[in-house]
Each structure stands twice: as C-alpha cells, then as structure tokens.
CSV table of C-alpha atoms and ligand atoms in Angstrom, one decimal:
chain,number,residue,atom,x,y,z
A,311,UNK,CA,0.0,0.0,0.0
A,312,UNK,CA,1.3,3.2,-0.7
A,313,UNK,CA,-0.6,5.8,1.5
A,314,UNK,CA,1.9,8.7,2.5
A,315,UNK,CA,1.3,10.8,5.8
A,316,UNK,CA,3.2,14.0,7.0
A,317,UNK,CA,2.6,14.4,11.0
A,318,UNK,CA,3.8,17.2,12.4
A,319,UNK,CA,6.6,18.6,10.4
A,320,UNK,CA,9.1,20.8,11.2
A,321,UNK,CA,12.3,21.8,9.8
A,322,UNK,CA,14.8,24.5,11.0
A,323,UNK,CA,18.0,25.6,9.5
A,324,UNK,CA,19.8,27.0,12.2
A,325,UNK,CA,17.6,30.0,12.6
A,326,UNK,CA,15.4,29.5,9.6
A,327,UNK,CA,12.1,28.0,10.3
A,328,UNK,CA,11.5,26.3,6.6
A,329,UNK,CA,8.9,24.3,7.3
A,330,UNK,CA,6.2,24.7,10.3
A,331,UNK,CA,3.5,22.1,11.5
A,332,UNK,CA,2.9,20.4,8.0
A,333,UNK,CA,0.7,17.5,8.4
A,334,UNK,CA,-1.2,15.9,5.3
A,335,UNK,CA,-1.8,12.8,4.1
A,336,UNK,CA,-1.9,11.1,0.2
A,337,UNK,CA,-3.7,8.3,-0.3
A,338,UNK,CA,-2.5,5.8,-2.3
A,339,UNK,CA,-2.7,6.7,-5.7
A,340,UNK,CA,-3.6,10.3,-5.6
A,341,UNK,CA,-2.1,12.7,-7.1
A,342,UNK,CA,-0.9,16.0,-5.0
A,343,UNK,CA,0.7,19.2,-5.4
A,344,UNK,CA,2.5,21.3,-3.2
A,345,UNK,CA,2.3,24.9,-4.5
A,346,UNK,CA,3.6,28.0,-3.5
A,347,UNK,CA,6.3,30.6,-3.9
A,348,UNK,CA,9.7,30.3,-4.1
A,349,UNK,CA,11.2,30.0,-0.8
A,350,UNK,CA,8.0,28.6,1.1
A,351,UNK,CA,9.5,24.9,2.1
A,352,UNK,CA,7.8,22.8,-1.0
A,353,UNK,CA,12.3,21.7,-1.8
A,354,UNK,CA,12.6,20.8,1.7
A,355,UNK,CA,9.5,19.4,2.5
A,356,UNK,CA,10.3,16.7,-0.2
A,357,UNK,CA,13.4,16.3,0.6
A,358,UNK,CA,12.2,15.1,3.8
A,359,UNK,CA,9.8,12.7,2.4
A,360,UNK,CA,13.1,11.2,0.5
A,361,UNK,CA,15.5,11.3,3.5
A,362,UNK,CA,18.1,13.7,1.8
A,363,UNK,CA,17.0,16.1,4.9
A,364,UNK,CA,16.5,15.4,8.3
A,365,UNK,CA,13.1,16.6,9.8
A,366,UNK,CA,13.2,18.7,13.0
A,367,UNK,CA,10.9,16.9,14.5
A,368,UNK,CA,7.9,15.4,13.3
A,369,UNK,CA,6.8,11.4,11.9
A,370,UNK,CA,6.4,10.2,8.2
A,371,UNK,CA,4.8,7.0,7.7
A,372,UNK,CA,4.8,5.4,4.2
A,373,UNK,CA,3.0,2.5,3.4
A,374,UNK,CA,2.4,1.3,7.0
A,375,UNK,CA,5.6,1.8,8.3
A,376,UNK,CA,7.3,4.5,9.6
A,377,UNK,CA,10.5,6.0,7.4
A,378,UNK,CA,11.3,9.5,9.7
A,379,UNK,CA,14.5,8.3,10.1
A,380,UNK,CA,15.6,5.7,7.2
A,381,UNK,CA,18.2,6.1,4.7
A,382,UNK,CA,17.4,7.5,1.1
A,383,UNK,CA,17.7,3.9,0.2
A,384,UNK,CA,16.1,2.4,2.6
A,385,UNK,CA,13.0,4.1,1.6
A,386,UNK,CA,10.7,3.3,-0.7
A,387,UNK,CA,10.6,6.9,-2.6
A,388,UNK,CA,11.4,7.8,-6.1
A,389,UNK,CA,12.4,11.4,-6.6
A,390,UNK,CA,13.0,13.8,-9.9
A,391,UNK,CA,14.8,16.8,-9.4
A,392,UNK,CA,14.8,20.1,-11.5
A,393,UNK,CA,17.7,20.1,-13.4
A,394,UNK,CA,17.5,16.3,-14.2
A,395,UNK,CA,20.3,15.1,-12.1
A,396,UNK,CA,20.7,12.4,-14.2
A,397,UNK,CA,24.7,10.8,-13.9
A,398,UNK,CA,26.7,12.5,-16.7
A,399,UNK,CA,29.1,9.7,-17.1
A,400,UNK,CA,26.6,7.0,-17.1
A,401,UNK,CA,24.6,5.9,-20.1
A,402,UNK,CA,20.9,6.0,-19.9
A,403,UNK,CA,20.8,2.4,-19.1
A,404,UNK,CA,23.2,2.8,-16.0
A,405,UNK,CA,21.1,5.5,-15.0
A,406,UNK,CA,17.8,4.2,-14.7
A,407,UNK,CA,19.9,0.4,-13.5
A,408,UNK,CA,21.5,3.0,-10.1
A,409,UNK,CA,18.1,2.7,-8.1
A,410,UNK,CA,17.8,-1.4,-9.0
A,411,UNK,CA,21.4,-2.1,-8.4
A,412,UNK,CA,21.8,0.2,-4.7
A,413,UNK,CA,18.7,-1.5,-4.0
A,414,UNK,CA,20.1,-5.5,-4.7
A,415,UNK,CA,17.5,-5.9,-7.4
A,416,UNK,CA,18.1,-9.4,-9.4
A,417,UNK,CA,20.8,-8.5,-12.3
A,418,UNK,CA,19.4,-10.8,-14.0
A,419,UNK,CA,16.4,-9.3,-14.1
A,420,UNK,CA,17.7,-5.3,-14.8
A,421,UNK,CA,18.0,-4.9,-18.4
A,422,UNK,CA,14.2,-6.2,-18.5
A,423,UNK,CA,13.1,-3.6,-16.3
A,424,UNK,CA,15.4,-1.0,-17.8
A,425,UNK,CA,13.4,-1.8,-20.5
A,426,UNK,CA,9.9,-1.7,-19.6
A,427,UNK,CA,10.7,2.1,-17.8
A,428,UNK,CA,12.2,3.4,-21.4
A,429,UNK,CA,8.7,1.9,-23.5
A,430,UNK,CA,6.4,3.6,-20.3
A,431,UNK,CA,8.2,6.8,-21.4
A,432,UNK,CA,8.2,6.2,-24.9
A,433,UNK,CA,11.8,6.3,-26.1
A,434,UNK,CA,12.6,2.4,-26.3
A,435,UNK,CA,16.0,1.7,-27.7
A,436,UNK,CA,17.8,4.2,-25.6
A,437,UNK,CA,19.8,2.2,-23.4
A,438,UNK,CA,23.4,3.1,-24.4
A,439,UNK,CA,22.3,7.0,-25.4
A,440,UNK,CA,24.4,9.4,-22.6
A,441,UNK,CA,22.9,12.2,-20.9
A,442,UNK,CA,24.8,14.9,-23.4
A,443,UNK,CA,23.2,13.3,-26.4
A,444,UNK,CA,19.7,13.8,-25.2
A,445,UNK,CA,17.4,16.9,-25.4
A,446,UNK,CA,16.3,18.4,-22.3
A,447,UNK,CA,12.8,17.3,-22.5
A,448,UNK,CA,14.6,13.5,-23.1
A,449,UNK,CA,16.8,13.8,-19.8
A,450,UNK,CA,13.6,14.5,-17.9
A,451,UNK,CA,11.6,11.5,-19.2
A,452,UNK,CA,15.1,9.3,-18.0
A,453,UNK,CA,14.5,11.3,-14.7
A,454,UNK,CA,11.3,9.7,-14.9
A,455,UNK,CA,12.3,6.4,-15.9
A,456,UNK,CA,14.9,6.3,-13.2
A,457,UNK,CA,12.8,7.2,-10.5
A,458,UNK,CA,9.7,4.8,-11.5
A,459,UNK,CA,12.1,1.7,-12.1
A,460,UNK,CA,12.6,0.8,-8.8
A,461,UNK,CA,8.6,0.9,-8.5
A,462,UNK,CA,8.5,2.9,-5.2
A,463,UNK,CA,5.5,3.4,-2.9
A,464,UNK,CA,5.5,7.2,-3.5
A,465,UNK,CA,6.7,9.5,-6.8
A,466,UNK,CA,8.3,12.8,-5.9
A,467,UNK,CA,8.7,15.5,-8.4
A,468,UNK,CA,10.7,18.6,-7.7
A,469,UNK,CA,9.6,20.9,-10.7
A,470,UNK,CA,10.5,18.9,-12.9
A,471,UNK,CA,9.4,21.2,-15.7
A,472,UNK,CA,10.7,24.2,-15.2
A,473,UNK,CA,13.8,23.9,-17.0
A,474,UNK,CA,11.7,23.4,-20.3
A,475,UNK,CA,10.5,25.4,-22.8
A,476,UNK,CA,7.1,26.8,-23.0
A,477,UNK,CA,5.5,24.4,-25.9
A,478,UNK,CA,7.5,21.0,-24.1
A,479,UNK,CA,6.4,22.1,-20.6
A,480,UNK,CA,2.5,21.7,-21.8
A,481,UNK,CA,3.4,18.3,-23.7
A,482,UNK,CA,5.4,16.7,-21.0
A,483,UNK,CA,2.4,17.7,-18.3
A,484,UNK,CA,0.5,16.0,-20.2
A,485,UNK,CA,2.8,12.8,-20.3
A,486,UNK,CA,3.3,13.0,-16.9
A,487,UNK,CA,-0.5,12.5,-15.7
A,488,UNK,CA,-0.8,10.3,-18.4
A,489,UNK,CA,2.4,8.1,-16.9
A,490,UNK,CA,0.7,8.3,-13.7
A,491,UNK,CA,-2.4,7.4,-13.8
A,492,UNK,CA,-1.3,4.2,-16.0
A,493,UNK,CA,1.3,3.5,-13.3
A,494,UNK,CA,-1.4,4.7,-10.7
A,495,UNK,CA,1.6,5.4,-8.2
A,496,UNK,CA,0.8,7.7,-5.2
A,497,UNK,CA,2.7,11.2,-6.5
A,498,UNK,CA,3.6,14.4,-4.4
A,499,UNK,CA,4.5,17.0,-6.8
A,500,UNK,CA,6.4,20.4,-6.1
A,501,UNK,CA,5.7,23.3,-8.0
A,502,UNK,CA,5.0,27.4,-8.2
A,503,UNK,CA,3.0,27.4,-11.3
A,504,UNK,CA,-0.3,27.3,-10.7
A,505,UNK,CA,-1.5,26.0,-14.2
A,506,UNK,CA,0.3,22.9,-13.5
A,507,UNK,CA,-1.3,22.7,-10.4
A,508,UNK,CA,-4.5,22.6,-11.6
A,509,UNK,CA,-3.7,20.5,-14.6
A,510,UNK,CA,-2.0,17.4,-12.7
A,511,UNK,CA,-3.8,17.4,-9.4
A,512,UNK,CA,-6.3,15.3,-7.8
A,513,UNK,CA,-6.0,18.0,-4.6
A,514,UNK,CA,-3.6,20.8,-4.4
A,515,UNK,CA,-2.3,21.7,-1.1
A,516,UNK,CA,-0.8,25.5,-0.7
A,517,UNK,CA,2.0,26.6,1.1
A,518,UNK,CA,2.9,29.9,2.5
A,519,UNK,CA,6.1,30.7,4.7
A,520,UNK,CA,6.5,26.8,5.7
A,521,UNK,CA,2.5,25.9,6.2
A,522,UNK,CA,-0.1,24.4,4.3
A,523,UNK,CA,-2.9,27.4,4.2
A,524,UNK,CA,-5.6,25.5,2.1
A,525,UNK,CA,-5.7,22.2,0.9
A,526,UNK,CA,-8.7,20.9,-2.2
A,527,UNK,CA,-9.3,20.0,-5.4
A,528,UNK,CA,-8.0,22.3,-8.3
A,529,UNK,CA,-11.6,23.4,-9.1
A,530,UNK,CA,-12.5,24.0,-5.3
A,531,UNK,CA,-9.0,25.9,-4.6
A,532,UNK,CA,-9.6,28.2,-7.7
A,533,UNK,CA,-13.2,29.1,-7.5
A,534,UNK,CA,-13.6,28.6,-3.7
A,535,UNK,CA,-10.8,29.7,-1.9
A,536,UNK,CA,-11.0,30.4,2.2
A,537,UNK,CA,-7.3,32.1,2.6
A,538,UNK,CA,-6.4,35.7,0.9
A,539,UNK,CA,-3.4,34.0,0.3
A,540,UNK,CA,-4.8,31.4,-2.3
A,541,UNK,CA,-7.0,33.9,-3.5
A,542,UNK,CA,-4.6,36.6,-4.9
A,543,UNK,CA,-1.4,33.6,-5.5
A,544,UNK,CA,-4.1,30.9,-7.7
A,545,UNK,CA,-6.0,32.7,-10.8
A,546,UNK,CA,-5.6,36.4,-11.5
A,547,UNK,CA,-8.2,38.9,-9.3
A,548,UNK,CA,-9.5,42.3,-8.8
A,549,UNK,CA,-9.3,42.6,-5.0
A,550,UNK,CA,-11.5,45.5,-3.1
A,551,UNK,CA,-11.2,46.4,0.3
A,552,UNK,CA,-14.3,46.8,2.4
A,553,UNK,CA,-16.8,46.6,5.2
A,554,UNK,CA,-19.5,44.5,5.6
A,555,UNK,CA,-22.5,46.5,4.9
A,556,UNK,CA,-25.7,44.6,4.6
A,557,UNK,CA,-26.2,40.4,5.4
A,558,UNK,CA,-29.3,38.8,4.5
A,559,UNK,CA,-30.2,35.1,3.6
A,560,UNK,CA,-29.4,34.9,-0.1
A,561,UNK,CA,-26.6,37.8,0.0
A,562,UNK,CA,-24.6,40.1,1.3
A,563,UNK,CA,-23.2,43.4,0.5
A,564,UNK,CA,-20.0,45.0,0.6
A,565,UNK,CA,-19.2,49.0,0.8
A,566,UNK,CA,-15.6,48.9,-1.0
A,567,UNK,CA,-13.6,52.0,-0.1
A,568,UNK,CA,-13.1,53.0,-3.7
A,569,UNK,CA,-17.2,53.6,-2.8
A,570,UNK,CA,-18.7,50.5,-4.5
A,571,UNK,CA,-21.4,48.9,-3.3
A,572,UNK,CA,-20.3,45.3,-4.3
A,573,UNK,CA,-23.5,42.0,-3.9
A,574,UNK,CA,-21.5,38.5,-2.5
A,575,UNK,CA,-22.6,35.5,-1.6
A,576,UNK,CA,-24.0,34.8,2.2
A,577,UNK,CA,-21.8,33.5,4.5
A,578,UNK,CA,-22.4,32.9,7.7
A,579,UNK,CA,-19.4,33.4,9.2
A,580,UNK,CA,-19.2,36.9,8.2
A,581,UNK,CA,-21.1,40.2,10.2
A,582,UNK,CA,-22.1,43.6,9.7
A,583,UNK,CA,-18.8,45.6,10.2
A,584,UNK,CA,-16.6,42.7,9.3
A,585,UNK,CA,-13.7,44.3,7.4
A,586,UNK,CA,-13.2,42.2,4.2
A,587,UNK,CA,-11.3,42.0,0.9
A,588,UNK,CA,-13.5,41.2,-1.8
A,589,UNK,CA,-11.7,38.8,-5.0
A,590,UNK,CA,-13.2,38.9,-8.1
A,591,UNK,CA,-11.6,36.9,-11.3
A,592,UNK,CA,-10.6,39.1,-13.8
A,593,UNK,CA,-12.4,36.8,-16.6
A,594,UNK,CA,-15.8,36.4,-14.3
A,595,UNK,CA,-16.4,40.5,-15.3
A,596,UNK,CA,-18.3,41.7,-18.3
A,597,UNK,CA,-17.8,44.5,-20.1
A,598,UNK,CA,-21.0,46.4,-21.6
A,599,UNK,CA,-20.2,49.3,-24.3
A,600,UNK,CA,-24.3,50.0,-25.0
A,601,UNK,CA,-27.2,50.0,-22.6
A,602,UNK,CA,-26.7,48.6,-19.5
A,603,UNK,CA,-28.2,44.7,-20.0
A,604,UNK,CA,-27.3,43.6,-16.7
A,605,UNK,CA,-30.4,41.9,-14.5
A,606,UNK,CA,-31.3,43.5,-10.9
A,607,UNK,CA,-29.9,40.8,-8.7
A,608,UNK,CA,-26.4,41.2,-11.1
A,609,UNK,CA,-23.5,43.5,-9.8
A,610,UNK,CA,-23.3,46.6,-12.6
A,611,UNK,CA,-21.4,49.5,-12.0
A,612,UNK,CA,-20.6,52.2,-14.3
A,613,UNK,CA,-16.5,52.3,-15.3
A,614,UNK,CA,-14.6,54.3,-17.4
A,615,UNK,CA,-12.0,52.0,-20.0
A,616,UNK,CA,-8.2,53.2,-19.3
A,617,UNK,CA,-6.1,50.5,-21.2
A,618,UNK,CA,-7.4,48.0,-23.7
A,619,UNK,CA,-4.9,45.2,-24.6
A,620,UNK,CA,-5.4,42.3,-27.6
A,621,UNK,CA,-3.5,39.4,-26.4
A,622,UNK,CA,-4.8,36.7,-28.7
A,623,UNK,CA,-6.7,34.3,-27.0
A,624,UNK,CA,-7.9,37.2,-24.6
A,625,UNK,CA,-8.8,40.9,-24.9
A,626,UNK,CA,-7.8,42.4,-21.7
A,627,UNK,CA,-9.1,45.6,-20.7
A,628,UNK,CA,-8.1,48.1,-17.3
A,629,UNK,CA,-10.9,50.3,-16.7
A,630,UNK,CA,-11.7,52.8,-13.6
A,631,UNK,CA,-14.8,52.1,-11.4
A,632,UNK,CA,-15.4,54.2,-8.1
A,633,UNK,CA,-11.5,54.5,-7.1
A,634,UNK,CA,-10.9,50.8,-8.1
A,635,UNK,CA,-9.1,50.1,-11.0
A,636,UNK,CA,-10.4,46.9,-12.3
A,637,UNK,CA,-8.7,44.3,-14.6
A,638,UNK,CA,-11.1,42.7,-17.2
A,639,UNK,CA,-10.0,39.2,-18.9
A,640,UNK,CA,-12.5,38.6,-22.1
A,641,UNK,CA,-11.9,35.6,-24.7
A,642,UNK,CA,-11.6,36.3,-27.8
A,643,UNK,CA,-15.1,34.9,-29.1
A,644,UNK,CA,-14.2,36.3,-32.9
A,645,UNK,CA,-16.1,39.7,-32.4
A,646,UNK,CA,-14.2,42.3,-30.7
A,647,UNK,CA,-16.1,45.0,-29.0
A,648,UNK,CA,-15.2,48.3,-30.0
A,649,UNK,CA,-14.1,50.3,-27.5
A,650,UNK,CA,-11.3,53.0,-27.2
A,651,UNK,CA,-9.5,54.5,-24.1
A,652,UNK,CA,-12.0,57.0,-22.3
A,653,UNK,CA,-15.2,55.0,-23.0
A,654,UNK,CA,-17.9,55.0,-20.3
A,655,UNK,CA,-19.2,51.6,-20.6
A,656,UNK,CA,-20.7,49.1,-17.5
A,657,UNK,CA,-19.1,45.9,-15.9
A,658,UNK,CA,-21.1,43.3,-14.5
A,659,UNK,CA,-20.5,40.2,-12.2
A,660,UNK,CA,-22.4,37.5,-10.9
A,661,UNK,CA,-22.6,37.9,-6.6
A,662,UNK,CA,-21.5,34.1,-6.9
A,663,UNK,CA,-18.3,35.2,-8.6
A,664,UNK,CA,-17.6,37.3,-5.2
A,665,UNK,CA,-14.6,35.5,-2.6
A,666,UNK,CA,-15.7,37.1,0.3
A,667,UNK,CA,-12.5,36.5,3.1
A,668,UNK,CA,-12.5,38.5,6.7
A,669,UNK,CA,-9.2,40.5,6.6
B,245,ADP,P1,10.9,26.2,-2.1
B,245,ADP,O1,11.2,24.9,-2.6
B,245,ADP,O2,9.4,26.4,-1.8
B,245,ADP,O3,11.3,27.3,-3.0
B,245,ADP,P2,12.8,25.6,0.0
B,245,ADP,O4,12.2,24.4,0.7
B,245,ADP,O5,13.9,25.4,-1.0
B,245,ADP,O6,11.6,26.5,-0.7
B,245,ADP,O7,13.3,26.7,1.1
B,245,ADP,C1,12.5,27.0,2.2
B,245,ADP,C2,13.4,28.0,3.1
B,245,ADP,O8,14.4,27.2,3.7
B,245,ADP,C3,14.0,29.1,2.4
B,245,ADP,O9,13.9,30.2,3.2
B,245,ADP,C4,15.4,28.7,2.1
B,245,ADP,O10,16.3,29.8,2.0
B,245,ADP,C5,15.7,27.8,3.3
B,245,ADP,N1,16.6,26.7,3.1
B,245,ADP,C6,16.4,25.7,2.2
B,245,ADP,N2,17.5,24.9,2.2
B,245,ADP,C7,18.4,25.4,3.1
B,245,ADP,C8,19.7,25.0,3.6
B,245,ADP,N3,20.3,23.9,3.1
B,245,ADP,N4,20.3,25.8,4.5
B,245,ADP,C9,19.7,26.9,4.9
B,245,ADP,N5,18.5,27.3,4.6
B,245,ADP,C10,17.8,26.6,3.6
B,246,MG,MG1,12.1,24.4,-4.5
C-alpha cells in the first residue's frame, strides 16, 4: 500500500524555520501538489519525504511503516529533481539500473526492467544513449524512468518542468499525468505554477512561509478559496477592500472603499462591520459598451475603459470604477467589442463570482 502521511513537520536551518507544522496525508494513488512561492519549504518538505533532509521533528509514515529516520535507500521513494540530475558519465541504461542495483534488485532481471521504464516513457532503444546526447525534455523522461524503475511506494517530483520550454512544458504535463495514472503510483508534486497545479492534481495543497494554508481539489482551490493568500497567488483577481455593509439570507453586500457597493454570496461566518477583501476573477467580469443589459440581482457599475490590450486568445481591458481600478479578462469569441480608451461603458459580475474572506 502506498498511502503517504506527514505528521507534524518541522524543519529548521539554524535560525530559519523552513517548514512549520505540516501534516497531510496522500492516499494511495492520488495525485498532489504542493504549490507556492519560491522560498515557502515545498524543496525541503520533499526532501524530507526522500531522506536527503533530516526533519526537525515530526513522523512520516509510508506505506504502514514508519521511514522518519531511514536512509534515502532504505525508503521506498522515487524522486526527480529540476535540473535532471541524471549521472553524466553513465549511459541511460546505467542511469535508470543505479536505483535497481543500490537497492540489490536481481541482475538478472535489470536490463528487463530497464526496459519496460524506457517503452512507459516512450523512447525504447535508448539504453546506451548518454545524458549529453539527449534533449532536455529527453533527460527528464530518464528522470522519470529512473525514479519509476525501482517501482516505489510514493513519486516525488521537484519541478521537474521548469527547465523546459514553453511548448514542451505543456506536452510533458500531459505525459506526466498520463504516466501516472497508468502507473497509478501515489505522487507528491512540487511546484510554483499554478497552471500545473490545476492541470495534474487530484488535490492541491498550498504553502505559505513553511505551512499548508488550504488544501482541495483544483476546481475547489480556484473558485472557492478560504485564505487571501490562495485567493490573490491561484487565478488572476481584482481585490476591493471593504466593510460589511448589509447580510441577509441569499446575499450580502460590501461598501468597497473606492465607494462600490459590491452584492457577495451569504456567508455565515461573516457580520455587519466585518472588514473584508473582496476577490473577483478578472475573466468572471463583463464589459457592456451600449445600454446597461445587466439583471437586478447582477452586480453593474458604471467604469470608465483606461487601457485595452489584444493578447490573442484574450482581450484584456483596465478600466476605472469608483476609485478601483479593475482588470477585465475577455476571450476572444471572434467579435471584438469596439471600445477606445476614455469610454464609459458598464461591468457586471455575478454575486457568486464574489470571494468574500475576513481580513
Ligand atoms: P521552495 O522549494 O518552496 O522554494 P525551499 O524548501 O527550498 O523552498 O526553502 C525554504 C526555506 O528554507 C527558504 O527560506 C530557504 O532559504 C531555506 N533553506 C532551504 N535549504 C536550506 C539549507 N540547506 N540551508 C539553509 N536554509 C535553507
Ligand atoms: Mg524548491
């Protein structure tokens, strides 16, 4: 079985607290990210997981046993790091074999399973290939290969796209998920981009300075999110400050201090007074250049356009409402709305679009 579980964790270098309380579990065969910023602990909470870093305190448990304390080795972990790390003196065969033969795996058997890991990541027939002969997307799949060979309980993945191009990134995501679900191997992977996130996730867990805020599937972290933290780091948003103005059962209102009166959702956790920040998704707004067509129960505010920006896919547009400056994200559906810098037109949201969060 290959359930993972994080009690407890905490790491300090010297004076640095990296990593503070984290406690989560995967079950097996899930699929998990750990996103954040850069310098939040996602590295060394990994790095835990494998052994190359001692916790501070705390107890991981992998598959019904307990590994705080094992050797790299000992455990049963496979790990791909950023920038490949694959051996530059070794061929690709040697590579992927390292895991098998540190862990006394039947020579007889190696080439065999050499094999199977280069057909699961489709480049059979590489065996005597070295690193320097292989793109960088190739060196990544090896990663991959190397780590999956020794078939351990739990996948780690360090960002392991990052060093790739744009185009190779979106392809190799793809592979991955695709690698993993066929495999169906528990997976904790590492990243700051949030696209990947959402893409490869069965639940995203975020981390800010050393804790998990909020942890959920992709689609409840994005459209529902309960920290200010994963609402302005996941998606792009207008945020508004403001005090809770009205409350009843279907709704609730908002008095922003650019002097919008902005509908939300009801939530009973909130009160009249409560000073909040209101998120709104830049592509949840609509932009209206004629007559207002907005329905009563909509929010519709009058706004004056200030930048408009053509970006392909999108038509982005900055425009001034109250003393907000709001950021508009529109697809490009084929007809372009005409508007020019100055325009008085009206935006409108839905109150559901609203992410309400005490401040
Ligand atoms: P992330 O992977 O999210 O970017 P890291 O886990 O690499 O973050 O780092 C978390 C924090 O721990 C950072 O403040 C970083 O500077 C610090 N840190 C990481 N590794 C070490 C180390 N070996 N020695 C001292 N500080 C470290
Ligand atoms: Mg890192």
């Amino acid at each position: 079985m290959g359930k993972l579980t994080l009690t407890d964790i905490n790491k300090y270098f010297k004076t640095v607290h990296a990593v503070k309380d984290v406690s989560f579990d995967v079950e097996e065969g899930e699929f998990i990210s750990l996103l954040g910023p850069s310098g939040c602990g996602k590295t060394t909470t990994l790095r835990m997981v494998a052994g190359f870093e001692e916790v501070s305190s705390g107890v991981i448990h992998l598959a019904d046993r307990e590994i705080t304390y094992d050797q790299p080795f000992q455990r049963n972990t496979g790990m791909v790091f950023q920038n490949y790390a694959l051996f530059p003196h070794m061929t690709v065969e040697q590579n992927i074999a390292f895991g098998l033969r540190m862990r006394k795996a039947d020579p007889a058997r190696i080439p065999d399973r050499v094999g199977r890991a280069l057909d699961l990541i489709q480049l059979p027939g590489y065996e005597q290939r070295m690193p320097h002969e292989l793109s960088g997307g190739q060196q990544q799949r090896i990663a991959l290969a190397r780590a999956l060979a020794i078939e351990p309980a739990v996948l780690l993945l360090d960002e392991p796209l990052s060093n790739l191009d744009a185009k190779l990134r979106e392809d190799m995501r793809i592979e991955i998920k695709q690698i993993q679900k066929k495999v169906g191997i528990t997976s904790v992977f590492v990243t700051h981009d949030q696209e990947e996130a959402l893409i490869l996730s069965d639940r995203i867990l975020v981390m800010h300075e050393g804790r998990i805020v909020e942890s959920g599937t992709p689609l409840d972290i994005y459209s529902h999110p309960t920290s200010a933290f994963a609402a302005s780091f996941i998606g792009h948003s207008n945020v508004m400050q403001g005090t809770m103005s009205e409350l009843d059962t279907e709704q609730l209102v908002v008095t922003t201090e650019g002097g919008l009166v902005v509908r939300g959702p009801k939530n009973p956790q909130l009160s009249i007074g409560d000073q909040v920040l209101v998120f709104v998704r830049q592509e949840r707004m609509s932009i209206h250049t004629g007559a207002p067509d907005g329905s009563s129960t909509q929010n519709l505010i009058p706004a004056e356009v200030l930048i408009h920006t053509f970006v392909g896919p999108t038509i982005e547009y900055i425009c001034r409402a109250g003393g907000h400056e709001l950021r508009i994200r529109r697809p490009n559906e084929g007809h372009i709305p005409r508007v020019s810098a100055g325009q008085h037109v009206h935006i409108s949201w839905e109150p559901s679009d609203c992410i309400v969060i005490r401040q």
